[in-house]
Amino acid sequence: MANSTVDLPHKGGFSFDLCRRNDMLANKGVQPPSFRKTGTTIVGLIFQDGVILGADTRATEGPIVCDKNCEKIHYMAPNIYCCGAGTAADTEAVTDMVSSQLQLHRYHTGRESRVVTALTLLKKHLFNYQGHVQAALVLGGVDITGPHLHTIYPHGSTDTLPYATMGSGSLAAMAIFESKYREGLTREEGINIVVEAICSGIFNDLGSGSNVDVCVITKGNKEYLRNHLSPNPRTYVNPKGFSFPKKTEILLTKITPLKEKVEVIEGGDAMEE
Amino acid sequence: MHSNPAKNHSLVGPEAASERTLYPYVTGTSVVAIKYKDGILMAADMGGSYGSTLRYKSVERLKLIGKHSLLGASGEMSDFQEILRNLDELILYDNMWDDGNSLGPKEVHSYLTRMMYNRRNKFDPLWNSLVLGGVKNGQKYLGMVSMIGVNFEDDHVATGFGNHLARPILRDEWHENLTFEEGVKLLEKCMRVLLYRDRSAVNKLQIAKITEVGVTISQPYSLKTFWGYSAFHNPTVGAEGSW
């Protein structure tokens, strides 16, 4: 025991200790579990009054669709929303984390959050993890300086663009944007182009599918249109519905309240010092 | 296939040279083709990339085969030239029969499929994705062969990046009985998106038209592009510090 070195506390960041073990296991033929990815089409575009974000709703686990109607447009602030592609856990965790950081910042400054703040917090976090946090995001919002749209890549680089697409269906969606986008779109035209681009991803990319979610953010107002378009309805539904054969018998009913009912007396004794 | 006397046939020993195509060197990018009212329209740019350099800018990737077919190729250009030599021989032998019949697009497509698949089975592929279109006896035909021998026939085809960028547009906007002008406009729309988003695309393209009457391959021309978005001029206004 005289030769043991002092165990330093972890400095933070990703710990690469298990990578050698993983390599050894891979050499022996052990396959790592596949992540739940949101093989995805996410888009954003800037129109004359603000930003429109769009996303499909399919989440895949390898070749299987594990969630037919997941939510890929995440809330960051009342005026900022973020679409996420890549590993589902990473996009959820990172957007939740930055959303709460933004809320604390709002309490601290007393002002509406700015899109660049969210951008910098996300980019710092992702760069810190050197691309291992596999979240590719389309961040959009309207703040006091105007409408903004950014893309953030897993390694931490960002782009500021008038129209952007990410995910496996990004090429199909970008083909629509490149041929149809122009400046000064109205709200209806913008929503139409976003819906067309997401549909292009849904029908031409295997990793995207199901429904279209749209989020329109303007100055002082936001509209989250969940399942704005459902172009893939279930064709054959049993008209009789489901009926469970045996009903469960109730033998005993006992209700335990979880919160204690406390009597509050008006004008009671003041607390002791 | 002619046997090469210089080829080392021994499979053992260090002198067993590798005589198969391992990687492509000079490559052409996507080809996009559609059926329209009177026949087939095919478009390809004229770039031959050497790795990441755009080395050759006047490579003709659309060629007439016989009287009725048009062949467009992407991938390794030397393999494309080899395919053209083989097809030349095929058409020559066909002409020598002098029986009034000539090989149509379906037959040429079948020949190409066999050729590509057999080479792939020998682990020595011709590194190309081929698009074959033509009109014979009023029948329009448009098909594709990939480098491993996958072949199919469709109303609109594309190779390489065109599959990801142009096919979605074509699936939305193609319909039967496109006029020539509409067809050209649709192809130009696809080629423009490819020009914006494919790094090996070059702004010099040819469009070829094949109908019952004959074939015309246009002179090279370039597309108009638009870069004037105000957001491109000043992207970080209001977002100081980002890029």
Coordinates of C-alpha atoms in Angstrom, one line a residue:
Chain A
M1 CA 0.0 0.0 0.0
A2 CA 3.0 2.2 0.4
N3 CA 3.2 2.6 -3.4
S4 CA -0.3 3.8 -4.0
T5 CA -0.7 7.2 -5.5
V6 CA -3.2 9.7 -4.3
D7 CA -6.5 9.3 -6.0
L8 CA -7.3 12.7 -7.6
P9 CA -10.9 13.7 -7.8
H10 CA -12.4 13.8 -11.3
K11 CA -11.8 17.1 -13.0
G12 CA -15.1 16.9 -14.9
G13 CA -15.8 16.2 -18.6
F14 CA -15.9 12.8 -20.2
S15 CA -14.0 10.0 -18.5
F16 CA -12.3 7.9 -21.2
D17 CA -11.4 5.0 -18.7
L18 CA -13.9 2.5 -20.1
C19 CA -12.9 3.0 -23.8
R20 CA -10.1 0.4 -23.6
R21 CA -12.5 -2.1 -22.1
N22 CA -15.1 -1.4 -24.9
D23 CA -12.4 -1.9 -27.5
M24 CA -11.4 -5.2 -26.0
L25 CA -15.1 -6.3 -25.9
A26 CA -15.6 -5.2 -29.5
N27 CA -12.6 -7.3 -30.6
K28 CA -14.2 -10.3 -28.9
G29 CA -17.3 -9.8 -30.9
V30 CA -19.6 -8.2 -28.3
Q31 CA -21.9 -5.7 -29.9
P32 CA -22.8 -2.6 -28.0
P33 CA -26.5 -1.8 -27.5
S34 CA -27.9 0.4 -30.2
F35 CA -29.0 3.9 -29.2
R36 CA -32.4 5.3 -29.7
K37 CA -31.8 7.7 -32.5
T38 CA -34.2 10.3 -33.9
G39 CA -33.1 9.5 -37.5
T40 CA -34.8 12.7 -38.5
T41 CA -35.8 15.6 -40.7
I42 CA -35.7 18.9 -38.8
V43 CA -35.9 22.3 -40.6
G44 CA -36.1 25.9 -39.8
L45 CA -36.7 29.0 -41.8
I46 CA -36.9 32.8 -41.3
F47 CA -40.0 34.5 -42.7
Q48 CA -40.9 38.2 -42.6
D49 CA -42.3 38.2 -39.0
G50 CA -40.2 35.6 -37.3
V51 CA -39.1 32.0 -37.4
I52 CA -40.8 28.7 -38.3
L53 CA -39.4 25.4 -37.1
G54 CA -40.6 22.0 -38.4
A55 CA -39.9 18.4 -37.5
D56 CA -41.1 14.9 -38.3
T57 CA -42.1 12.5 -35.4
R58 CA -40.4 9.2 -35.9
A59 CA -37.8 7.8 -33.4
T60 CA -35.8 4.8 -34.5
E61 CA -33.8 2.1 -32.7
G62 CA -31.7 0.7 -35.4
P63 CA -34.1 -0.6 -38.0
I64 CA -37.2 -0.5 -35.8
V65 CA -39.5 2.5 -35.2
C66 CA -39.7 2.7 -31.5
D67 CA -41.9 5.9 -31.2
K68 CA -44.3 6.8 -33.9
N69 CA -45.2 10.2 -32.5
C70 CA -42.4 11.7 -30.5
E71 CA -41.8 15.4 -29.9
K72 CA -38.6 16.7 -31.5
I73 CA -39.3 20.4 -31.1
H74 CA -38.1 21.2 -27.5
Y75 CA -39.0 24.2 -25.4
M76 CA -36.0 26.4 -24.5
A77 CA -37.7 29.7 -23.5
P78 CA -41.0 31.3 -24.1
N79 CA -39.6 32.9 -27.3
I80 CA -37.0 30.2 -28.2
Y81 CA -37.6 26.6 -29.5
C82 CA -35.0 24.0 -30.5
C83 CA -35.4 21.0 -32.8
G84 CA -33.1 18.1 -32.1
A85 CA -31.6 15.3 -34.3
G86 CA -29.2 12.5 -33.3
T87 CA -29.3 10.5 -30.2
A88 CA -32.6 11.1 -28.5
A89 CA -31.3 11.1 -24.9
D90 CA -28.6 13.6 -25.8
T91 CA -31.0 16.1 -27.5
E92 CA -33.5 15.8 -24.6
A93 CA -30.9 16.2 -21.9
V94 CA -29.0 19.0 -23.5
T95 CA -32.0 21.1 -24.4
D96 CA -33.5 20.6 -20.9
M97 CA -30.3 21.6 -19.3
V98 CA -29.9 24.8 -21.3
S99 CA -33.6 25.6 -20.9
S100 CA -33.2 25.6 -17.1
Q101 CA -29.9 27.5 -17.3
L102 CA -31.8 30.1 -19.4
Q103 CA -34.6 30.3 -16.9
L104 CA -32.1 31.0 -14.1
H105 CA -30.5 33.6 -16.3
R106 CA -33.9 35.3 -16.9
Y107 CA -34.4 35.5 -13.1
H108 CA -31.0 36.9 -12.7
T109 CA -31.2 39.6 -15.4
G110 CA -35.0 40.3 -15.4
R111 CA -35.0 40.3 -19.2
E112 CA -36.3 38.1 -22.0
S113 CA -33.7 35.4 -23.1
R114 CA -31.8 36.0 -26.3
V115 CA -31.2 33.3 -28.9
V116 CA -27.4 33.9 -28.9
T117 CA -27.4 33.1 -25.1
A118 CA -29.0 29.7 -25.8
L119 CA -26.6 29.3 -28.8
T120 CA -23.5 30.0 -26.7
L121 CA -24.6 27.7 -23.8
L122 CA -25.3 24.8 -26.2
K123 CA -22.2 25.3 -28.2
K124 CA -20.0 25.5 -25.1
H125 CA -21.4 22.3 -23.7
L126 CA -21.2 20.3 -27.0
F127 CA -17.6 21.4 -27.7
N128 CA -16.6 20.5 -24.2
Y129 CA -17.7 16.9 -24.9
Q130 CA -15.8 16.8 -28.2
G131 CA -18.6 15.4 -30.3
H132 CA -19.5 12.5 -27.9
V133 CA -22.8 14.2 -27.1
Q134 CA -24.4 13.4 -30.4
A135 CA -27.0 16.2 -30.7
A136 CA -27.5 18.1 -33.9
L137 CA -29.8 21.0 -33.3
V138 CA -31.8 23.7 -35.1
L139 CA -32.3 26.6 -32.8
G140 CA -34.7 29.3 -33.6
G141 CA -36.4 32.2 -31.8
V142 CA -37.3 35.9 -31.8
D143 CA -35.8 38.2 -29.2
I144 CA -35.4 41.9 -28.8
T145 CA -32.8 42.0 -31.6
G146 CA -35.0 40.2 -34.1
P147 CA -35.6 36.7 -35.5
H148 CA -32.6 34.3 -35.5
L149 CA -32.0 30.8 -36.8
H150 CA -29.0 28.7 -36.0
T151 CA -27.7 25.2 -36.6
I152 CA -25.5 23.5 -34.0
Y153 CA -23.4 20.5 -34.9
P154 CA -22.4 17.7 -32.4
H155 CA -18.8 18.9 -32.3
G156 CA -19.9 22.4 -31.3
S157 CA -19.7 24.5 -34.5
T158 CA -22.6 26.7 -35.4
D159 CA -24.1 28.4 -38.5
T160 CA -26.4 31.4 -38.7
L161 CA -28.7 30.9 -41.7
P162 CA -31.9 32.1 -43.3
Y163 CA -33.0 28.4 -43.8
A164 CA -31.6 25.3 -42.4
T165 CA -32.1 21.5 -42.3
M166 CA -30.5 18.8 -40.2
G167 CA -30.9 15.0 -39.7
S168 CA -30.9 12.1 -42.1
G169 CA -33.7 13.6 -44.2
S170 CA -31.8 16.9 -44.4
L171 CA -30.9 16.5 -48.1
A172 CA -34.5 15.8 -49.2
A173 CA -35.7 18.8 -47.2
M174 CA -32.9 21.0 -48.4
A175 CA -33.8 20.2 -52.0
I176 CA -37.2 21.7 -51.4
F177 CA -35.8 24.7 -49.6
E178 CA -33.2 25.5 -52.2
S179 CA -35.8 25.4 -54.9
K180 CA -38.6 27.2 -53.1
Y181 CA -37.2 29.6 -50.5
R182 CA -37.1 33.3 -51.0
E183 CA -36.9 36.3 -48.7
G184 CA -40.0 38.0 -47.2
L185 CA -42.2 35.0 -47.1
T186 CA -45.6 35.4 -45.4
R187 CA -46.7 33.1 -42.6
E188 CA -48.9 30.9 -44.8
E189 CA -46.2 30.5 -47.5
G190 CA -43.6 29.8 -44.8
I191 CA -45.7 27.1 -43.1
N192 CA -46.4 25.6 -46.5
I193 CA -42.7 25.4 -47.5
V194 CA -41.8 24.0 -44.1
V195 CA -44.5 21.3 -44.3
E196 CA -43.4 20.4 -47.9
A197 CA -39.8 20.1 -46.8
I198 CA -40.7 17.8 -43.8
C199 CA -43.0 15.7 -46.1
S200 CA -40.2 15.4 -48.5
G201 CA -38.1 14.0 -45.7
I202 CA -40.9 11.8 -44.4
F203 CA -41.5 10.2 -47.8
N204 CA -38.0 10.1 -49.2
D205 CA -35.9 9.2 -46.1
L206 CA -36.3 5.9 -44.2
G207 CA -35.2 7.4 -40.9
S208 CA -38.1 10.0 -40.9
G209 CA -41.8 9.4 -40.9
S210 CA -45.2 9.7 -39.3
N211 CA -46.5 13.3 -38.7
V212 CA -45.3 16.9 -39.2
D213 CA -44.9 19.2 -36.2
V214 CA -44.6 22.9 -36.8
C215 CA -43.7 25.8 -34.4
V216 CA -44.2 29.4 -35.4
I217 CA -42.4 32.0 -33.3
T218 CA -43.1 35.7 -33.8
K219 CA -42.4 38.8 -31.7
G220 CA -44.2 38.3 -28.5
N221 CA -46.1 35.2 -29.6
K222 CA -45.5 31.5 -30.3
E223 CA -47.7 28.8 -31.7
Y224 CA -46.8 25.1 -31.3
L225 CA -48.8 23.2 -33.9
R226 CA -48.3 19.6 -32.7
N227 CA -49.2 17.2 -35.5
H228 CA -50.1 20.0 -37.8
L229 CA -50.2 17.4 -40.6
S230 CA -50.8 13.7 -40.4
P231 CA -50.0 12.3 -43.8
N232 CA -49.6 8.7 -42.6
P233 CA -52.9 7.7 -40.9
R234 CA -53.6 4.1 -39.9
T235 CA -55.5 2.8 -42.9
Y236 CA -57.2 -0.3 -41.4
V237 CA -58.7 0.2 -37.9
N238 CA -60.9 -2.4 -36.3
P239 CA -64.3 -0.7 -36.2
K240 CA -65.4 -2.7 -33.2
G241 CA -62.5 -1.3 -31.1
F242 CA -61.0 -3.3 -28.2
S243 CA -63.1 -5.1 -25.5
F244 CA -61.4 -6.8 -22.6
P245 CA -63.0 -10.2 -21.9
K246 CA -62.9 -10.4 -18.1
K247 CA -63.6 -7.5 -15.8
T248 CA -61.5 -7.3 -12.7
E249 CA -63.4 -7.8 -9.5
I250 CA -63.1 -5.2 -6.8
L251 CA -62.6 -6.9 -3.4
L252 CA -61.7 -4.0 -1.1
T253 CA -61.4 -0.2 -1.4
K254 CA -59.0 1.8 0.8
I255 CA -58.0 5.4 0.2
T256 CA -54.9 6.9 1.9
P257 CA -54.5 10.6 1.3
L258 CA -50.8 11.4 0.5
K259 CA -50.9 15.0 1.8
E260 CA -51.7 15.6 5.4
K261 CA -54.7 17.9 5.9
V262 CA -53.4 20.6 8.2
E263 CA -55.7 23.0 10.0
V264 CA -54.6 26.6 9.7
I265 CA -55.9 28.9 12.5
E266 CA -56.2 32.5 11.5
G267 CA -54.4 34.9 13.8
G268 CA -52.6 32.1 15.6
D269 CA -49.5 32.5 17.8
A270 CA -46.5 34.1 16.1
M271 CA -43.4 31.9 15.7
E272 CA -40.9 31.8 18.5
E273 CA -37.7 33.7 17.8
Chain B
M1 CA -13.2 -9.9 -71.8
H2 CA -9.8 -10.3 -73.6
S3 CA -7.3 -12.2 -71.6
N4 CA -4.3 -10.2 -70.6
P5 CA -1.1 -12.2 -71.2
A6 CA 0.9 -10.0 -68.8
K7 CA -1.5 -10.9 -65.9
N8 CA 0.1 -12.9 -63.2
H9 CA -2.2 -15.9 -62.7
S10 CA -0.6 -17.4 -59.7
L11 CA -2.7 -16.9 -56.6
V12 CA 0.0 -17.6 -54.2
G13 CA 3.3 -15.7 -53.8
P14 CA 4.1 -12.1 -53.3
E15 CA 4.0 -11.4 -57.1
A16 CA 0.2 -12.0 -57.2
A17 CA -0.6 -8.4 -58.3
S18 CA -3.9 -6.9 -57.5
E19 CA -5.7 -6.2 -60.8
R20 CA -9.0 -5.1 -59.6
T21 CA -10.5 -1.6 -59.3
L22 CA -10.1 -0.7 -55.6
Y23 CA -11.0 3.0 -55.6
P24 CA -12.2 5.3 -58.3
Y25 CA -9.8 8.1 -59.3
V26 CA -11.4 10.4 -61.8
T27 CA -15.0 10.6 -61.0
G28 CA -18.1 12.3 -62.5
T29 CA -20.9 13.3 -60.2
S30 CA -24.7 12.8 -60.6
V31 CA -26.8 12.3 -63.7
V32 CA -30.5 13.1 -63.7
A33 CA -33.0 11.9 -66.3
I34 CA -36.8 12.0 -66.8
K35 CA -39.3 10.7 -69.2
Y36 CA -41.4 13.4 -70.9
K37 CA -44.1 13.6 -73.5
D38 CA -41.9 12.9 -76.6
G39 CA -39.1 10.9 -75.1
I40 CA -36.3 11.1 -72.5
L41 CA -34.4 14.2 -71.1
M42 CA -31.1 13.6 -69.5
A43 CA -28.8 16.1 -67.8
A44 CA -25.2 15.8 -66.5
D45 CA -22.6 18.4 -65.7
M46 CA -19.2 18.3 -67.3
G47 CA -16.9 17.9 -64.3
G48 CA -14.3 15.2 -63.7
S49 CA -13.0 15.3 -60.2
Y50 CA -9.6 13.9 -59.2
G51 CA -10.3 13.3 -55.5
S52 CA -11.2 16.7 -54.1
T53 CA -9.8 18.6 -57.1
L54 CA -12.0 19.6 -59.9
R55 CA -9.5 18.6 -62.6
Y56 CA -11.4 18.2 -65.8
K57 CA -14.1 20.6 -66.7
S58 CA -15.1 19.4 -70.2
V59 CA -15.9 15.7 -69.7
E60 CA -18.8 14.6 -71.8
R61 CA -20.7 12.2 -69.7
L62 CA -23.7 11.8 -72.0
K63 CA -23.2 9.6 -75.1
L64 CA -25.3 8.3 -77.9
I65 CA -25.4 4.5 -78.3
G66 CA -26.6 3.2 -81.7
K67 CA -29.6 5.0 -83.0
H68 CA -32.0 4.8 -80.2
S69 CA -30.2 5.1 -76.8
L70 CA -28.5 7.6 -74.7
L71 CA -26.1 6.6 -72.0
G72 CA -25.1 8.8 -69.0
A73 CA -22.5 7.7 -66.5
S74 CA -21.3 8.8 -63.1
G75 CA -18.3 7.4 -61.3
E76 CA -14.9 6.4 -62.6
M77 CA -14.4 7.9 -66.1
S78 CA -11.9 5.4 -67.4
D79 CA -14.4 2.6 -66.7
F80 CA -17.0 4.6 -68.6
Q81 CA -14.7 4.8 -71.5
E82 CA -14.2 1.0 -71.3
I83 CA -17.9 0.6 -71.3
L84 CA -18.2 2.8 -74.4
R85 CA -15.6 0.7 -76.2
N86 CA -17.6 -2.5 -75.4
L87 CA -20.8 -0.9 -76.5
D88 CA -19.2 0.3 -79.8
E89 CA -18.2 -3.3 -80.6
L90 CA -21.7 -4.4 -79.7
I91 CA -23.4 -1.9 -82.0
L92 CA -20.8 -2.6 -84.8
Y93 CA -21.6 -6.3 -84.7
D94 CA -25.3 -5.5 -84.7
N95 CA -24.9 -3.2 -87.8
M96 CA -23.0 -5.9 -89.6
W97 CA -26.0 -8.2 -89.5
D98 CA -27.6 -5.5 -91.7
D99 CA -31.1 -6.9 -91.2
G100 CA -33.0 -3.7 -90.7
N101 CA -33.2 -4.3 -87.0
S102 CA -31.2 -2.3 -84.4
L103 CA -30.5 -2.7 -80.8
G104 CA -33.0 -0.6 -78.7
P105 CA -32.6 0.8 -75.2
K106 CA -34.1 -2.3 -73.5
E107 CA -31.5 -4.5 -75.1
V108 CA -28.6 -2.2 -74.4
H109 CA -29.8 -1.9 -70.8
S110 CA -29.8 -5.7 -70.5
Y111 CA -26.3 -6.0 -71.9
L112 CA -25.0 -3.3 -69.5
T113 CA -26.7 -5.1 -66.5
R114 CA -25.0 -8.4 -67.4
M115 CA -21.7 -6.7 -67.9
M116 CA -21.8 -4.9 -64.6
Y117 CA -23.0 -7.8 -62.6
N118 CA -20.5 -10.2 -64.0
R119 CA -17.6 -7.9 -63.3
R120 CA -18.9 -7.4 -59.8
N121 CA -19.0 -11.2 -59.3
K122 CA -15.3 -11.3 -60.2
F123 CA -14.6 -8.6 -57.5
D124 CA -13.4 -6.3 -60.3
P125 CA -16.2 -3.9 -60.7
L126 CA -16.7 -1.2 -63.3
W127 CA -17.0 1.7 -60.9
N128 CA -20.0 3.5 -62.5
S129 CA -23.6 4.2 -62.1
L130 CA -25.2 4.2 -65.5
V131 CA -28.4 5.8 -66.8
L132 CA -29.8 4.5 -70.0
G133 CA -32.7 6.1 -71.8
G134 CA -34.1 5.8 -75.3
V135 CA -37.1 5.6 -77.5
K136 CA -37.8 2.8 -80.0
N137 CA -41.0 2.2 -82.0
G138 CA -42.8 4.9 -79.9
Q139 CA -41.9 3.1 -76.6
K140 CA -40.0 5.3 -74.1
Y141 CA -37.5 3.5 -71.9
L142 CA -35.5 4.8 -68.9
G143 CA -33.4 2.6 -66.7
M144 CA -30.4 2.6 -64.4
V145 CA -27.6 0.1 -63.6
S146 CA -25.4 0.5 -60.5
M147 CA -21.9 -0.7 -60.1
I148 CA -23.0 -3.9 -58.4
G149 CA -25.5 -4.7 -61.0
V150 CA -28.7 -3.4 -59.4
N151 CA -30.9 -2.4 -62.3
F152 CA -34.4 -1.0 -62.6
E153 CA -36.6 1.0 -64.9
D154 CA -38.5 4.1 -63.8
D155 CA -40.1 7.3 -64.9
H156 CA -37.3 9.4 -63.4
V157 CA -33.8 8.3 -62.3
A158 CA -30.7 9.8 -60.8
T159 CA -27.3 8.6 -59.7
G160 CA -25.1 9.5 -56.7
F161 CA -26.1 12.7 -54.9
G162 CA -28.9 13.1 -57.3
N163 CA -30.7 10.3 -55.5
H164 CA -30.9 12.3 -52.3
L165 CA -31.3 15.8 -53.7
A166 CA -33.1 15.5 -57.1
R167 CA -35.3 12.4 -56.6
P168 CA -37.5 14.1 -53.9
I169 CA -38.2 17.0 -56.2
L170 CA -38.9 14.7 -59.1
R171 CA -41.3 12.6 -57.0
D172 CA -43.2 15.7 -56.1
E173 CA -43.3 17.5 -59.5
W174 CA -43.0 14.9 -62.2
H175 CA -46.1 13.9 -64.1
E176 CA -46.9 12.2 -67.4
N177 CA -46.9 14.4 -70.5
L178 CA -44.4 17.0 -69.5
T179 CA -43.7 19.3 -72.4
F180 CA -40.1 19.8 -73.5
E181 CA -39.9 23.2 -71.8
E182 CA -41.4 22.0 -68.6
G183 CA -39.0 19.0 -68.6
V184 CA -36.0 21.2 -69.1
K185 CA -37.1 23.6 -66.4
L186 CA -37.6 20.6 -64.0
L187 CA -34.2 19.2 -64.8
E188 CA -32.6 22.6 -64.4
K189 CA -34.2 23.0 -61.0
C190 CA -32.7 19.7 -59.9
M191 CA -29.3 20.5 -61.3
R192 CA -29.3 23.9 -59.6
V193 CA -30.0 22.3 -56.2
L194 CA -27.1 19.8 -56.9
L195 CA -24.9 22.7 -57.9
Y196 CA -25.6 24.4 -54.5
R197 CA -25.2 21.4 -52.4
D198 CA -22.9 18.9 -54.1
R199 CA -19.2 19.8 -53.7
S200 CA -18.1 18.0 -56.8
A201 CA -20.7 19.7 -59.0
V202 CA -19.5 22.3 -61.6
N203 CA -21.6 24.9 -63.2
K204 CA -21.3 23.7 -66.8
L205 CA -23.9 21.2 -67.9
Q206 CA -25.3 19.5 -70.9
I207 CA -28.9 18.5 -71.4
A208 CA -29.6 15.7 -73.9
K209 CA -33.0 14.9 -75.5
I210 CA -33.8 11.7 -77.2
T211 CA -37.1 11.2 -79.2
E212 CA -38.3 8.8 -81.9
V213 CA -36.8 11.3 -84.4
G214 CA -33.3 11.3 -83.0
V215 CA -30.9 12.6 -80.4
T216 CA -29.7 16.1 -79.6
I217 CA -27.1 16.8 -77.0
S218 CA -27.0 20.5 -76.2
Q219 CA -24.0 22.7 -76.1
P220 CA -22.5 23.2 -72.6
Y221 CA -24.1 26.1 -70.7
S222 CA -24.3 27.3 -67.1
L223 CA -27.1 27.9 -64.7
K224 CA -28.0 31.2 -63.0
T225 CA -27.5 31.1 -59.2
F226 CA -28.7 33.4 -56.6
W227 CA -26.5 34.4 -53.6
G228 CA -28.2 37.7 -52.7
Y229 CA -30.0 36.8 -49.5
S230 CA -29.6 39.6 -47.0
A231 CA -28.9 37.0 -44.4
F232 CA -25.9 35.8 -46.4
H233 CA -24.5 39.4 -46.6
N234 CA -24.7 40.0 -43.0
P235 CA -25.4 36.7 -41.1
T236 CA -24.5 37.7 -37.6
V237 CA -26.4 41.0 -37.3
G238 CA -27.9 40.8 -33.8
A239 CA -26.0 37.7 -33.0
E240 CA -22.5 39.2 -32.4
G241 CA -19.8 36.7 -31.8
S242 CA -21.4 33.8 -33.6
W243 CA -20.8 32.9 -37.3

